[in-house]
Short mmCIF file of C-alpha atoms and ligand atoms in Angstrom, two decimals:
data_model
loop_
_atom_site.label_atom_id
_atom_site.label_comp_id
_atom_site.label_asym_id
_atom_site.label_seq_id
_atom_site.Cartn_x
_atom_site.Cartn_y
_atom_site.Cartn_z
CA MET A 1 0.09 0.05 0.38
CA MET A 2 2.71 2.53 0.93
CA GLN A 3 4.48 1.73 -2.19
CA GLN A 4 1.50 2.82 -4.10
CA ALA A 5 1.01 5.59 -2.38
CA SER A 6 3.94 7.35 -3.26
CA ASP A 7 4.46 5.27 -6.88
CA LYS A 8 1.65 7.77 -7.08
CA HIS A 9 3.17 11.28 -5.75
CA PHE A 10 5.70 11.05 -7.95
CA SER A 11 3.35 10.38 -10.60
CA ALA A 12 2.68 14.18 -10.99
CA ILE A 13 4.66 16.30 -13.23
CA LYS A 14 6.42 18.85 -11.52
CA ARG A 15 6.42 22.04 -12.26
CA ILE A 16 9.76 24.44 -11.78
CA GLY A 17 9.69 27.86 -12.06
CA ILE A 18 13.50 28.74 -13.16
CA PHE A 19 14.97 32.03 -12.29
CA GLY A 20 17.34 32.52 -13.93
CA SER A 21 17.10 30.08 -16.39
CA THR A 22 19.86 31.37 -19.15
CA GLY A 23 22.78 31.76 -16.61
CA SER A 24 24.67 27.52 -15.87
CA ILE A 25 22.40 26.61 -12.67
CA GLY A 26 19.33 27.76 -15.35
CA LYS A 27 20.70 25.59 -18.15
CA GLN A 28 21.90 22.89 -16.29
CA THR A 29 18.50 22.50 -15.10
CA LEU A 30 16.73 22.91 -18.54
CA ASP A 31 19.45 20.20 -19.34
CA VAL A 32 17.57 17.47 -16.11
CA ILE A 33 14.30 18.92 -16.89
CA ALA A 34 14.95 17.34 -21.10
CA ALA A 35 15.54 14.56 -19.90
CA HIS A 36 12.63 13.72 -17.58
CA PRO A 37 9.88 15.30 -19.48
CA ASP A 38 7.59 12.22 -17.46
CA LEU A 39 8.53 14.04 -13.92
CA PHE A 40 8.94 17.26 -14.96
CA LYS A 41 7.64 20.25 -16.82
CA ALA A 42 9.46 24.10 -16.32
CA THR A 43 6.25 26.69 -16.44
CA ILE A 44 8.83 29.06 -15.73
CA LEU A 45 11.89 30.97 -17.88
CA THR A 46 13.58 34.37 -16.93
CA ALA A 47 16.45 35.99 -17.41
CA HIS A 48 18.24 39.31 -16.80
CA SER A 49 19.91 40.44 -20.22
CA ASN A 50 20.27 37.33 -23.04
CA HIS A 51 16.50 37.69 -24.61
CA LYS A 52 18.05 35.55 -27.61
CA LEU A 53 18.26 32.06 -25.32
CA LEU A 54 14.93 33.10 -22.99
CA ILE A 55 13.41 32.87 -26.88
CA GLU A 56 15.16 29.76 -27.87
CA GLN A 57 14.34 28.13 -24.10
CA ALA A 58 10.98 29.47 -24.58
CA LEU A 59 10.20 28.57 -27.89
CA GLN A 60 11.41 24.69 -26.68
CA PHE A 61 10.11 24.55 -23.24
CA SER A 62 7.02 26.12 -23.84
CA PRO A 63 5.91 27.43 -19.98
CA GLU A 64 3.57 29.39 -19.05
CA ALA A 65 5.05 32.28 -18.21
CA VAL A 66 9.12 34.04 -18.73
CA LEU A 67 10.20 36.90 -17.41
CA ILE A 68 13.06 39.45 -19.33
CA SER A 69 14.81 42.01 -17.08
CA ASP A 70 15.75 44.10 -18.89
CA SER A 71 12.99 46.38 -19.97
CA SER A 72 14.48 47.36 -24.11
CA LYS A 73 14.88 43.95 -24.72
CA TYR A 74 10.86 43.55 -23.85
CA PRO A 75 9.19 44.39 -26.99
CA GLY A 76 11.31 42.18 -28.75
CA VAL A 77 10.65 38.95 -26.28
CA ARG A 78 7.19 39.78 -26.85
CA GLU A 79 6.71 39.55 -30.57
CA ALA A 80 8.77 36.45 -31.15
CA LEU A 81 6.01 34.34 -28.73
CA ALA A 82 3.32 36.92 -29.69
CA SER A 83 2.07 32.86 -31.27
CA THR A 84 3.05 31.18 -28.39
CA GLY A 85 0.13 32.17 -25.78
CA ILE A 86 3.23 32.97 -23.30
CA LYS A 87 2.85 35.68 -20.81
CA VAL A 88 6.09 37.34 -20.93
CA PHE A 89 6.37 40.49 -18.06
CA SER A 90 9.43 42.58 -17.43
CA GLY A 91 11.78 44.13 -15.32
CA GLU A 92 13.25 42.96 -12.86
CA GLU A 93 10.67 44.59 -10.18
CA THR A 94 7.89 42.29 -11.62
CA LEU A 95 10.36 39.11 -10.40
CA GLU A 96 7.97 39.11 -7.47
CA GLU A 97 5.10 38.47 -9.13
CA VAL A 98 6.31 36.04 -11.63
CA ALA A 99 7.54 34.40 -7.79
CA ALA A 100 3.83 34.40 -6.56
CA LEU A 101 2.23 33.35 -9.39
CA ASP A 102 0.82 29.73 -8.66
CA CYS A 103 1.79 28.22 -12.44
CA TYR A 104 5.02 26.09 -9.93
CA ASP A 105 5.47 23.78 -7.36
CA MET A 106 8.73 24.20 -6.82
CA MET A 107 11.41 27.72 -7.42
CA MET A 108 14.93 26.80 -8.52
CA ALA A 109 16.70 29.81 -7.16
CA GLY A 110 19.45 29.99 -9.61
CA ILE A 111 19.95 34.34 -10.36
CA VAL A 112 23.63 34.89 -8.79
CA GLY A 113 24.11 37.50 -5.85
CA PHE A 114 21.82 39.99 -3.75
CA ALA A 115 18.88 40.01 -7.49
CA GLY A 116 18.32 36.52 -5.69
CA LEU A 117 17.04 37.36 -2.66
CA LYS A 118 13.39 38.70 -2.87
CA PRO A 119 11.82 36.53 -5.32
CA THR A 120 12.70 34.06 -3.20
CA LEU A 121 10.88 35.38 -0.38
CA MET A 122 7.85 35.77 -2.59
CA GLY A 123 8.12 32.00 -3.38
CA ILE A 124 8.34 31.03 0.02
CA LYS A 125 5.77 33.05 1.09
CA THR A 126 3.68 32.16 -1.46
CA GLY A 127 4.67 28.10 -0.55
CA LYS A 128 6.34 27.07 -2.95
CA SER A 129 9.10 24.49 -2.50
CA ILE A 130 12.93 25.92 -2.89
CA ALA A 131 16.14 24.19 -4.47
CA LEU A 132 18.02 26.61 -3.39
CA ALA A 133 21.71 27.70 -5.69
CA ASN A 134 21.62 31.37 -4.80
CA LYS A 135 23.83 31.25 -1.51
CA GLU A 136 23.78 34.98 -1.67
CA THR A 137 20.23 34.77 -0.58
CA LEU A 138 21.12 32.72 2.76
CA VAL A 139 24.94 34.61 3.30
CA VAL A 140 22.68 37.77 3.33
CA ALA A 141 18.73 37.18 5.91
CA GLY A 142 19.53 33.50 6.38
CA ASP A 143 17.34 34.59 9.76
CA VAL A 144 14.83 35.98 8.39
CA VAL A 145 14.61 33.42 5.37
CA MET A 146 14.53 30.37 7.10
CA GLN A 147 12.20 32.06 9.40
CA SER A 148 9.44 32.60 7.11
CA ALA A 149 10.24 28.51 5.64
CA LYS A 150 10.25 27.39 8.59
CA GLU A 151 6.32 29.86 8.65
CA ASN A 152 5.04 28.48 5.66
CA GLY A 153 5.98 25.39 5.72
CA VAL A 154 8.60 24.96 3.05
CA SER A 155 11.39 23.18 2.58
CA ILE A 156 14.77 24.67 0.95
CA ILE A 157 16.37 21.99 -0.37
CA PRO A 158 20.50 22.98 -1.61
CA VAL A 159 21.43 23.07 -4.50
CA ASP A 160 25.37 23.99 -3.57
CA SER A 161 27.44 20.76 -3.58
CA GLU A 162 28.47 20.77 -0.73
CA HIS A 163 25.29 21.33 0.45
CA SER A 164 23.90 18.51 -1.31
CA ALA A 165 26.74 16.43 -0.38
CA ILE A 166 25.34 17.68 3.73
CA PHE A 167 22.02 16.66 2.91
CA GLN A 168 22.38 13.56 1.49
CA CYS A 169 24.81 12.28 4.44
CA LEU A 170 22.12 13.84 6.88
CA VAL A 171 19.10 11.59 5.56
CA GLY A 172 17.89 9.31 8.83
CA GLU A 173 19.81 10.41 10.83
CA GLU A 174 17.11 12.84 12.10
CA GLN A 175 17.53 11.52 15.92
CA ASN A 176 21.81 12.43 15.87
CA GLU A 177 23.59 14.91 16.85
CA ILE A 178 26.29 16.23 14.45
CA GLU A 179 29.64 17.44 15.83
CA ARG A 180 30.85 19.45 12.82
CA ILE A 181 30.81 19.44 8.86
CA ILE A 182 33.58 19.75 7.18
CA LEU A 183 32.87 21.18 3.48
CA THR A 184 35.39 20.67 0.74
CA ALA A 185 37.00 23.10 -1.56
CA SER A 186 38.66 22.89 -4.52
CA GLY A 187 41.52 25.44 -4.42
CA GLY A 188 40.24 27.39 -6.97
CA PRO A 189 42.80 28.02 -9.88
CA PHE A 190 45.95 29.58 -8.04
CA PHE A 191 45.95 27.47 -5.66
CA GLY A 192 48.97 27.13 -3.85
CA LYS A 193 50.11 30.63 -4.89
CA LYS A 194 51.24 33.51 -3.50
CA PRO A 195 50.85 37.63 -3.52
CA ASN A 196 53.26 38.22 -5.30
CA TYR A 197 51.96 35.65 -8.01
CA LEU A 198 47.58 36.90 -7.51
CA VAL A 199 48.73 40.72 -7.71
CA ASN A 200 48.71 40.95 -11.60
CA VAL A 201 46.42 38.52 -11.99
CA LYS A 202 43.58 39.24 -14.80
CA ARG A 203 40.25 37.88 -15.23
CA GLU A 204 40.52 35.17 -18.07
CA HIS A 205 43.15 33.46 -16.20
CA ALA A 206 41.19 33.89 -12.50
CA ILE A 207 37.72 32.73 -14.54
CA GLN A 208 38.44 29.28 -14.85
CA HIS A 209 38.01 27.19 -13.01
CA PRO A 210 40.28 23.98 -12.22
CA ASN A 211 36.75 21.81 -11.71
CA TRP A 212 33.61 23.30 -11.93
CA SER A 213 32.34 25.12 -15.27
CA MET A 214 29.64 28.08 -13.57
CA GLY A 215 28.94 32.41 -13.63
CA ALA A 216 31.72 34.62 -14.04
CA LYS A 217 30.52 35.91 -10.76
CA ILE A 218 31.11 32.42 -9.15
CA SER A 219 33.86 31.59 -10.53
CA ILE A 220 35.98 34.87 -9.17
CA ASP A 221 34.87 34.50 -5.39
CA SER A 222 36.12 30.34 -6.36
CA SER A 223 39.56 32.36 -7.15
CA THR A 224 39.20 34.49 -4.29
CA LEU A 225 38.15 31.25 -1.92
CA LEU A 226 35.29 33.42 -0.47
CA ASN A 227 33.02 31.09 -2.57
CA LYS A 228 33.91 28.89 0.21
CA GLY A 229 33.44 31.60 3.09
CA LEU A 230 29.81 32.31 1.87
CA GLU A 231 29.10 28.71 1.73
CA MET A 232 30.41 28.62 5.67
CA ILE A 233 27.58 31.02 6.49
CA GLU A 234 25.19 29.24 4.18
CA ALA A 235 25.95 26.62 6.21
CA LYS A 236 25.07 28.04 8.50
CA TRP A 237 21.40 28.73 8.81
CA LEU A 238 20.72 25.86 6.37
CA PHE A 239 22.05 23.29 9.10
CA GLY A 240 21.42 25.23 12.41
CA LEU A 241 24.59 24.73 13.16
CA THR A 242 26.92 26.97 15.34
CA PRO A 243 30.04 28.57 13.29
CA SER A 244 32.21 26.08 15.53
CA GLN A 245 31.09 23.72 13.81
CA ILE A 246 31.98 23.83 10.41
CA GLU A 247 35.70 23.95 8.64
CA VAL A 248 36.83 23.85 5.60
CA VAL A 249 39.34 21.64 4.06
CA VAL A 250 41.08 21.78 0.51
CA HIS A 251 40.58 18.25 -1.82
CA GLN A 252 41.44 19.75 -4.72
CA GLN A 253 40.28 16.69 -6.18
CA SER A 254 36.30 17.72 -6.22
CA LEU A 255 35.89 14.21 -5.70
CA ILE A 256 34.24 13.96 -1.89
CA HIS A 257 31.64 17.12 -2.21
CA SER A 258 30.85 17.22 1.79
CA MET A 259 31.22 15.58 5.06
CA VAL A 260 29.74 15.27 8.54
CA GLN A 261 30.70 14.35 11.75
CA PHE A 262 28.38 12.98 13.33
CA MET A 263 28.30 12.63 17.63
CA ASP A 264 30.38 9.20 17.79
CA GLY A 265 33.15 10.30 15.55
CA SER A 266 31.26 8.56 12.75
CA ILE A 267 32.09 10.55 9.13
CA LYS A 268 30.24 10.19 6.90
CA ALA A 269 31.02 11.88 2.72
CA GLN A 270 29.18 12.48 -0.28
CA MET A 271 31.33 11.42 -3.74
CA GLY A 272 30.88 11.41 -6.69
CA LEU A 273 32.37 13.48 -10.27
CA PRO A 274 31.75 17.19 -9.96
CA ASP A 275 29.11 17.43 -11.94
CA MET A 276 26.22 20.51 -10.84
CA LYS A 277 23.62 18.32 -12.58
CA LEU A 278 23.67 15.71 -9.79
CA PRO A 279 22.77 18.00 -7.42
CA ILE A 280 20.08 20.06 -9.46
CA GLN A 281 18.80 16.64 -10.13
CA TYR A 282 18.68 15.50 -6.62
CA ALA A 283 16.98 18.76 -5.19
CA MET A 284 14.01 18.68 -7.92
CA ALA A 285 13.60 14.64 -7.41
CA TYR A 286 14.51 14.56 -3.18
CA PRO A 287 14.09 12.48 -1.44
CA LYS A 288 13.47 9.99 -4.81
CA ARG A 289 17.08 9.23 -6.39
CA ILE A 290 16.60 9.06 -10.60
CA LYS A 291 18.26 7.00 -13.05
CA ASN A 292 20.54 8.98 -15.19
CA ASP A 293 23.16 8.68 -17.71
CA PHE A 294 25.62 10.46 -16.08
CA PRO A 295 29.53 9.43 -16.30
CA ARG A 296 30.19 7.43 -12.95
CA PHE A 297 33.24 7.22 -11.14
CA ASN A 298 36.11 5.07 -11.69
CA PHE A 299 38.21 3.47 -8.40
CA THR A 300 40.85 2.19 -10.43
CA LYS A 301 41.44 5.41 -12.66
CA SER A 302 41.93 8.70 -10.01
CA SER A 303 43.24 7.07 -6.92
CA ILE A 304 44.76 9.67 -5.01
CA MET A 305 42.72 11.86 -2.60
CA ASN A 306 44.52 14.48 -0.48
CA PHE A 307 42.92 17.26 2.15
CA GLU A 308 44.86 21.01 3.37
CA PRO A 309 44.26 23.15 5.23
CA PRO A 310 43.03 26.67 3.41
CA ASP A 311 45.75 29.45 2.93
CA MET A 312 43.81 32.07 4.69
CA LYS A 313 47.12 34.09 4.72
CA THR A 314 46.96 34.37 1.06
CA PHE A 315 43.90 34.27 0.02
CA ARG A 316 42.05 36.50 3.06
CA ASN A 317 38.92 36.70 1.57
CA LEU A 318 38.07 33.36 3.47
CA ALA A 319 39.59 35.50 6.87
CA LEU A 320 37.00 37.64 6.26
CA ALA A 321 33.72 35.67 5.30
CA ILE A 322 34.64 33.63 8.26
CA GLY A 323 35.30 37.02 10.60
CA ALA A 324 31.48 38.45 9.67
CA MET A 325 30.15 34.91 10.43
CA HIS A 326 31.47 35.16 13.91
CA LYS A 327 30.33 38.54 14.25
CA GLY A 328 27.10 37.38 12.42
CA GLY A 329 23.74 40.22 12.25
CA ASN A 330 24.08 42.74 8.90
CA MET A 331 27.88 41.70 9.09
CA PRO A 332 27.66 38.91 6.37
CA CYS A 333 25.17 40.96 4.56
CA ILE A 334 28.28 43.84 3.77
CA LEU A 335 30.52 41.04 3.06
CA ASN A 336 28.37 40.22 0.64
CA ALA A 337 27.51 43.33 -0.68
CA ALA A 338 30.82 44.73 -0.88
CA ASN A 339 31.75 41.63 -2.55
CA GLU A 340 29.35 41.69 -5.41
CA LEU A 341 31.14 45.40 -6.25
CA ALA A 342 34.16 44.27 -5.97
CA VAL A 343 33.46 41.56 -7.86
CA TYR A 344 32.52 43.27 -10.85
CA GLY A 345 34.80 46.20 -10.42
CA PHE A 346 37.53 43.21 -11.09
CA LEU A 347 35.92 41.60 -14.22
CA LYS A 348 35.31 45.20 -15.55
CA ASN A 349 39.78 45.50 -15.41
CA ARG A 350 38.46 48.44 -13.08
CA ILE A 351 40.39 47.02 -9.44
CA GLY A 352 43.62 44.44 -9.03
CA PHE A 353 42.50 40.68 -7.76
CA LEU A 354 43.94 42.09 -4.16
CA ASP A 355 41.91 44.74 -4.22
CA MET A 356 39.14 43.58 -3.91
CA THR A 357 39.78 41.97 -0.25
CA GLU A 358 41.03 45.71 0.14
CA ILE A 359 37.14 46.69 -0.42
CA ILE A 360 35.87 44.13 1.76
CA GLU A 361 37.52 44.74 4.20
CA ARG A 362 36.92 48.42 4.55
CA THR A 363 33.32 47.91 3.56
CA MET A 364 33.26 46.12 6.58
CA SER A 365 34.94 48.42 9.35
CA GLU A 366 32.95 51.52 7.25
CA VAL A 367 28.92 50.31 7.12
CA ALA A 368 27.93 50.34 10.29
CA PHE A 369 26.54 47.40 12.68
CA ILE A 370 22.94 45.85 13.45
CA GLU A 371 22.90 42.92 15.19
CA LYS A 372 19.63 41.96 14.80
CA PRO A 373 18.11 43.21 11.64
CA THR A 374 14.74 42.51 9.94
CA LEU A 375 14.67 42.37 6.76
CA GLU A 376 14.62 46.22 5.96
CA GLU A 377 17.53 46.66 7.61
CA TYR A 378 19.59 43.92 5.73
CA PHE A 379 18.21 46.12 2.14
CA ASP A 380 19.63 49.12 3.87
CA SER A 381 23.17 47.85 5.25
CA ASP A 382 22.75 46.39 1.07
CA GLY A 383 22.28 49.49 0.50
CA ALA A 384 25.17 51.33 2.24
CA ALA A 385 27.70 48.54 1.82
CA ARG A 386 27.38 48.74 -2.29
CA GLU A 387 27.81 52.81 -1.69
CA TYR A 388 30.43 52.41 0.30
CA ALA A 389 32.43 50.29 -1.59
CA ALA A 390 31.18 51.96 -4.67
CA THR A 391 33.74 54.67 -3.79
CA LEU A 392 36.77 51.97 -3.91
CA ILE A 393 36.41 51.70 -7.08
CA ASP A 394 36.18 53.72 -10.79
CA LEU A 395 32.87 52.11 -11.92
P1 NAD B 1 24.96 33.10 -14.03
O1 NAD B 1 25.90 33.99 -14.18
O2 NAD B 1 26.03 32.02 -14.80
O3 NAD B 1 24.25 32.94 -13.96
C1 NAD B 1 22.90 33.93 -13.56
C2 NAD B 1 21.41 33.94 -13.91
O4 NAD B 1 20.79 34.39 -13.14
C3 NAD B 1 21.19 33.95 -15.98
O5 NAD B 1 19.60 33.29 -15.83
C4 NAD B 1 21.14 35.40 -15.20
O6 NAD B 1 20.04 36.36 -16.34
C5 NAD B 1 19.74 35.58 -14.41
N1 NAD B 1 20.16 37.13 -13.49
C6 NAD B 1 21.93 37.85 -12.98
N2 NAD B 1 21.42 39.22 -12.28
C7 NAD B 1 20.23 39.35 -12.09
C8 NAD B 1 19.74 39.91 -11.62
N3 NAD B 1 20.28 41.47 -10.86
N4 NAD B 1 18.32 40.26 -11.78
C9 NAD B 1 17.47 38.78 -11.90
N5 NAD B 1 18.57 37.97 -12.43
C10 NAD B 1 19.21 38.82 -12.94
O7 NAD B 1 25.07 32.40 -12.11
P2 NAD B 1 25.66 30.71 -11.73
O8 NAD B 1 26.68 30.41 -12.15
O9 NAD B 1 24.33 29.86 -12.50
O10 NAD B 1 24.84 30.96 -10.05
C11 NAD B 1 23.99 31.01 -10.24
C12 NAD B 1 23.80 30.75 -8.45
O11 NAD B 1 24.09 29.36 -8.45
C13 NAD B 1 25.16 31.76 -7.98
O12 NAD B 1 23.89 32.60 -6.98
C14 NAD B 1 25.99 30.93 -7.55
O13 NAD B 1 26.78 30.83 -6.64
C15 NAD B 1 25.41 29.36 -7.50
N6 NAD B 1 25.61 28.17 -8.04
C16 NAD B 1 26.42 27.83 -8.69
C17 NAD B 1 26.61 27.06 -8.94
C18 NAD B 1 27.38 27.25 -10.34
O14 NAD B 1 28.20 25.20 -10.63
N7 NAD B 1 26.97 27.33 -11.35
C19 NAD B 1 27.14 25.88 -8.55
C20 NAD B 1 26.80 26.46 -6.73
C21 NAD B 1 25.80 27.49 -6.36
MG1 MG B 2 29.96 24.66 -3.58
#
């Protein structure tokens, strides 16, 4: 009987709203959907400015609604989709309106940066389950987001590979106390390098990640190790941990995606080849696992795994993020805003690699600290931090 009931449950097609469908996470989400049309249907697609790809995706996947943030691209999208019956929205301010639509069951939160916060909160408020790739949402306002999810009975399932790994290790362990979690870090493209080398690195080099192919912002965050700091803060909120329970180890092969150590000292790890489609698919199908044809790991071909502590003297952004996590309040929000601007400045070749650290550090010491911010105050802190960081960059 039980089996029948759960089979019936999974025979319904899950409607996915993909926020950020033209990005790295968004495109891979569509790949998973295309491979499992019996399980998933994309009913919302949103894009910031890549209208050509949005149109292409809409014609292929026939969602109920699409949104293009860049209003100057709206007429083109509307015209291209005129005969399809797909609703076309325009402007970043309508993201929340689209997130409130009832034509989807699960949000793939694949927008990058602070911009993902409002639509994700609206998805939660309107009862959608959240597959969370957008880590900045929890870095900025983790307490508000988790509280709202609790109040609305909504589950937040991580897509970030490390958090998916921890989530998978915790299945069936609800009764058991976690001693610590260990997030693995690849070390990024500049592993082993020192400041005298980093001072001259350029965008083209920093953007090349050794193990993952990702969007520009997270690639830079990975090269500075700030990404791992954001992930520590993300883990704190997702799993209800204290900062002292969260550790980072550099594991260059990216085969172990993260680990949980329980109160008896036993450590569970989740492993696999680095491929974001796996955590994407897991979040979408949870609690079920579904078959796929992704390449499998072969123990006889890659036999080495190493682990070492991160070099926080060189990669100071990680130390700054850990400091922000311990400080709490609006400090992670300030760190995030300063970093978004710094990364933007670096990607535009306006500042050097090491200047990013300087900008984050100075902004953290300049913007007023608030111990228990309201959502409104998080928005204000983000604005104040951006404003100050902008004065340090010739944008
Ligand atoms: P990306 O830059 O490739 O894509 C970002 C998407 O967000 C695009 O669809 C873009 O149109 C949209 N977008 C950008 N700015 C926007 C704005 N201001 N308003 C509305 N939409 C906007 O980024 P990505 O690599 O896919 O990463 C997305 C998120 O997932 C990030 O938070 C990142 O940290 C997280 N993440 C990504 C990966 C990965 O492998 N790419 C892995 C783990 C976590
Ligand atoms: Mg990650």
